[in-house]
């Protein structure tokens, strides 16, 4: 289908039932649907939004265009969970229904306030000349899922010097009031993280751009300011970042800056570390995080990237959300690892004894968790989604003697935008043992290195015969293989 602008922005009520049933049928026939990741029922999923704990459940929204795997008239789809693993669609969505969000309900956040969940999001509006206007909007969700939008914007225009690329509000409690963190772009096309403050969520005072001595590209999306374990963490997505300032290969990176504190008086991070890539794989973007009632800092990201083409587009759907991860600080470094509740997915356990120089082949359903302990001074590979020959596979290679790790997805019948590179390399400690945790789900894989010190996320689209897991190493090692819930 050739998606015209008119089709992308057609009002939801104008899509007929026959077309929707056709899309649903197409999606049901997909060979790459996931088993334990959040995915769209139909159409496109992208940024996670409104991640929060409210009324005894975790709530998560995501940007949605349900009529096809393209970016169009966005709404918020709502899912909820009692265990952070099993998510179900719920009442309470945000659709583009007012003059302030007529061309899309864009990304934002959620925060419990009293007996309701307050949602902040960006309203996208286009005029007759297709010029963009952006509004920061609010809505209230009651315990029954009913959502009422605020009649007027929280912020009705960008600050002076900021273009209409002004979006993705994150609201957090701070001292006696609230902060709103928003991504923006200056009129000279420089990315900024913009800060507003409020006492009661109604009147917002602009504090200016956060002072960050880093290249932030031409636009910042999805900024999140977090406080954990005595440190301050800023998550962000700087578009157009100079690769001389940060080594990355994805079209746009998801990054973070870890600092000692946030200084409200000067609107800056205290003693920040250098900006780093949050995920060293191929397909993670728009990560959102919050602190839950138990004090855990939880994050979830979009497994997908803007302006990329994925094979599921031909099947009527696109993208998924990552596993929920807990963020921690160890020895001054950020770690990310799936929440402990992820173990609820385990259905069976098998211990794999991996003899040196022997090819270990396990037949799978491509829905599993693999925990591998690799000794020092060892070389080897793990072939995920492998065919019977091992030629077609997502290949994770390691060399603990040299301290290198490589993820290669070039061996496939469905290449993904090779111009952005088909391999990713990470550094690991030289001459030390290595621990790997892999979570494989039909057409995606999340890899956690040494307890989450490094993370690599990758989509990969196997043929029907690519169902093997193949492990080889130069030294004896051991692994645990868990079949996960479908």
mmCIF file of C-alpha atoms in Angstrom, residues 35-176:
data_model
loop_
_atom_site.group_PDB
_atom_site.id
_atom_site.type_symbol
_atom_site.label_atom_id
_atom_site.label_comp_id
_atom_site.label_asym_id
_atom_site.label_seq_id
_atom_site.Cartn_x
_atom_site.Cartn_y
_atom_site.Cartn_z
ATOM 1 C CA UNK A 35 5.486 -14.242 22.727
ATOM 2 C CA UNK A 36 6.450 -12.180 25.786
ATOM 3 C CA UNK A 37 7.198 -8.656 24.568
ATOM 4 C CA UNK A 38 4.552 -5.937 24.312
ATOM 5 C CA UNK A 39 3.627 -5.581 20.635
ATOM 6 C CA UNK A 40 0.857 -3.750 18.767
ATOM 7 C CA UNK A 41 -2.405 -5.560 18.084
ATOM 8 C CA UNK A 42 -2.228 -4.023 14.606
ATOM 9 C CA UNK A 43 -0.256 -1.263 12.946
ATOM 10 C CA UNK A 44 2.636 0.634 14.456
ATOM 11 C CA UNK A 45 3.947 0.852 17.994
ATOM 12 C CA UNK A 46 6.685 3.298 18.948
ATOM 13 C CA UNK A 47 7.625 5.362 22.022
ATOM 14 C CA UNK A 48 6.626 4.018 25.465
ATOM 15 C CA UNK A 49 4.657 6.612 27.421
ATOM 16 C CA UNK A 50 3.098 7.158 30.823
ATOM 17 C CA UNK A 51 5.072 4.356 32.528
ATOM 18 C CA UNK A 52 3.858 4.420 36.140
ATOM 19 C CA UNK A 53 2.412 2.536 39.109
ATOM 20 C CA UNK A 54 -1.186 3.452 39.921
ATOM 21 C CA UNK A 55 -4.161 1.809 41.627
ATOM 22 C CA UNK A 56 -2.284 -1.420 42.359
ATOM 23 C CA UNK A 57 -0.954 -2.001 38.828
ATOM 24 C CA UNK A 58 1.828 -0.922 36.530
ATOM 25 C CA UNK A 59 0.552 1.129 33.622
ATOM 26 C CA UNK A 60 2.216 1.630 30.290
ATOM 27 C CA UNK A 61 1.074 3.427 27.188
ATOM 28 C CA UNK A 62 2.680 3.505 23.780
ATOM 29 C CA UNK A 63 2.353 5.669 20.728
ATOM 30 C CA UNK A 64 0.140 3.870 18.270
ATOM 31 C CA UNK A 65 -1.064 4.116 14.694
ATOM 32 C CA UNK A 66 -3.341 1.055 14.529
ATOM 33 C CA UNK A 67 -4.213 1.182 10.822
ATOM 34 C CA UNK A 68 -0.828 0.326 9.358
ATOM 35 C CA UNK A 69 2.902 -0.029 10.064
ATOM 36 C CA UNK A 70 3.640 3.628 9.321
ATOM 37 C CA UNK A 71 3.881 6.890 11.233
ATOM 38 C CA UNK A 72 0.534 8.621 11.013
ATOM 39 C CA UNK A 73 -2.118 10.090 13.291
ATOM 40 C CA UNK A 74 -0.814 8.964 16.688
ATOM 41 C CA UNK A 75 -2.770 7.952 19.770
ATOM 42 C CA UNK A 76 -1.804 6.402 23.108
ATOM 43 C CA UNK A 77 -2.657 2.714 23.531
ATOM 44 C CA UNK A 78 -2.945 1.548 27.158
ATOM 45 C CA UNK A 79 -1.697 -1.722 28.675
ATOM 46 C CA UNK A 80 -1.405 -2.677 32.353
ATOM 47 C CA UNK A 81 0.205 -5.431 34.407
ATOM 48 C CA UNK A 82 0.303 -6.800 37.945
ATOM 49 C CA UNK A 83 3.761 -8.350 37.511
ATOM 50 C CA UNK A 84 5.619 -6.290 34.859
ATOM 51 C CA UNK A 85 5.590 -9.333 32.546
ATOM 52 C CA UNK A 86 2.009 -10.117 31.554
ATOM 53 C CA UNK A 87 0.466 -7.023 29.946
ATOM 54 C CA UNK A 88 -3.136 -6.632 28.856
ATOM 55 C CA UNK A 89 -4.876 -3.868 26.934
ATOM 56 C CA UNK A 90 -7.052 -1.679 29.150
ATOM 57 C CA UNK A 91 -9.561 1.113 28.970
ATOM 58 C CA UNK A 92 -8.079 4.566 28.937
ATOM 59 C CA UNK A 93 -6.520 5.754 25.708
ATOM 60 C CA UNK A 94 -5.613 9.182 24.427
ATOM 61 C CA UNK A 95 -6.842 9.848 20.920
ATOM 62 C CA UNK A 96 -6.325 12.994 18.806
ATOM 63 C CA UNK A 97 -9.694 14.599 19.468
ATOM 64 C CA UNK A 98 -9.161 18.293 20.224
ATOM 65 C CA UNK A 99 -7.866 21.390 18.493
ATOM 66 C CA UNK A 100 -4.640 21.028 20.516
ATOM 67 C CA UNK A 101 -3.820 17.457 19.410
ATOM 68 C CA UNK A 102 -5.640 17.247 16.066
ATOM 69 C CA UNK A 103 -2.646 15.734 14.255
ATOM 70 C CA UNK A 104 -1.427 13.394 16.939
ATOM 71 C CA UNK A 105 -1.046 12.669 20.635
ATOM 72 C CA UNK A 106 2.728 12.522 20.945
ATOM 73 C CA UNK A 107 4.905 11.169 23.743
ATOM 74 C CA UNK A 108 4.787 12.020 27.423
ATOM 75 C CA UNK A 109 4.672 10.695 30.967
ATOM 76 C CA UNK A 110 2.414 9.656 33.833
ATOM 77 C CA UNK A 111 2.487 10.426 37.552
ATOM 78 C CA UNK A 112 -0.012 9.476 40.304
ATOM 79 C CA UNK A 113 -1.589 12.511 41.957
ATOM 80 C CA UNK A 114 -4.148 11.809 44.676
ATOM 81 C CA UNK A 115 -6.689 9.286 43.408
ATOM 82 C CA UNK A 116 -5.877 9.814 39.718
ATOM 83 C CA UNK A 117 -3.045 9.350 37.248
ATOM 84 C CA UNK A 118 -1.916 12.607 35.667
ATOM 85 C CA UNK A 119 -0.757 12.243 32.071
ATOM 86 C CA UNK A 120 1.327 14.857 30.263
ATOM 87 C CA UNK A 121 1.828 14.651 26.517
ATOM 88 C CA UNK A 122 2.565 16.703 23.425
ATOM 89 C CA UNK A 123 -0.258 17.689 21.111
ATOM 90 C CA UNK A 124 0.786 17.894 17.467
ATOM 91 C CA UNK A 125 -1.125 20.296 15.212
ATOM 92 C CA UNK A 126 -0.654 21.155 11.544
ATOM 93 C CA UNK A 127 -2.092 24.230 9.839
ATOM 94 C CA UNK A 128 -3.258 24.485 6.217
ATOM 95 C CA UNK A 129 0.328 25.065 5.070
ATOM 96 C CA UNK A 130 1.325 21.937 7.037
ATOM 97 C CA UNK A 131 3.355 24.021 9.479
ATOM 98 C CA UNK A 132 3.747 22.369 12.877
ATOM 99 C CA UNK A 133 2.511 23.683 16.227
ATOM 100 C CA UNK A 134 3.260 21.924 19.512
ATOM 101 C CA UNK A 135 1.322 22.075 22.788
ATOM 102 C CA UNK A 136 2.151 20.426 26.104
ATOM 103 C CA UNK A 137 -1.129 18.962 27.324
ATOM 104 C CA UNK A 138 -2.510 17.289 30.435
ATOM 105 C CA UNK A 139 -5.134 14.628 31.141
ATOM 106 C CA UNK A 140 -6.449 12.803 34.207
ATOM 107 C CA UNK A 141 -7.100 9.061 34.328
ATOM 108 C CA UNK A 142 -9.427 7.758 37.036
ATOM 109 C CA UNK A 143 -9.175 4.307 38.626
ATOM 110 C CA UNK A 144 -11.757 2.959 36.152
ATOM 111 C CA UNK A 145 -9.582 4.022 33.210
ATOM 112 C CA UNK A 146 -11.715 6.972 32.187
ATOM 113 C CA UNK A 147 -9.526 9.815 30.870
ATOM 114 C CA UNK A 148 -10.492 13.483 30.915
ATOM 115 C CA UNK A 149 -8.296 15.952 29.073
ATOM 116 C CA UNK A 150 -7.475 19.360 30.493
ATOM 117 C CA UNK A 151 -9.357 21.975 28.468
ATOM 118 C CA UNK A 152 -6.320 24.233 28.068
ATOM 119 C CA UNK A 153 -2.645 23.456 27.407
ATOM 120 C CA UNK A 154 -0.174 23.239 30.274
ATOM 121 C CA UNK A 155 2.260 25.107 27.995
ATOM 122 C CA UNK A 156 0.756 26.717 24.902
ATOM 123 C CA UNK A 157 3.886 27.606 22.945
ATOM 124 C CA UNK A 158 7.605 26.924 22.843
ATOM 125 C CA UNK A 159 9.921 29.308 24.706
ATOM 126 C CA UNK A 160 11.619 32.070 22.732
ATOM 127 C CA UNK A 161 14.334 30.683 20.484
ATOM 128 C CA UNK A 162 12.811 27.167 20.376
ATOM 129 C CA UNK A 163 11.137 25.752 17.260
ATOM 130 C CA UNK A 164 7.906 23.757 17.121
ATOM 131 C CA UNK A 165 10.081 20.655 17.623
ATOM 132 C CA UNK A 166 9.255 20.875 21.307
ATOM 133 C CA UNK A 167 7.908 17.630 22.760
ATOM 134 C CA UNK A 168 7.904 14.582 25.065
ATOM 135 C CA UNK A 169 7.244 16.079 28.541
ATOM 136 C CA UNK A 170 8.390 14.095 31.564
ATOM 137 C CA UNK A 171 6.897 15.281 34.863
ATOM 138 C CA UNK A 172 8.597 14.314 38.139
ATOM 139 C CA UNK A 173 8.143 15.345 41.741
ATOM 140 C CA UNK A 174 10.974 17.557 42.902
ATOM 141 C CA UNK A 175 11.260 19.024 46.412
ATOM 142 C CA UNK A 176 7.948 20.792 47.139
#
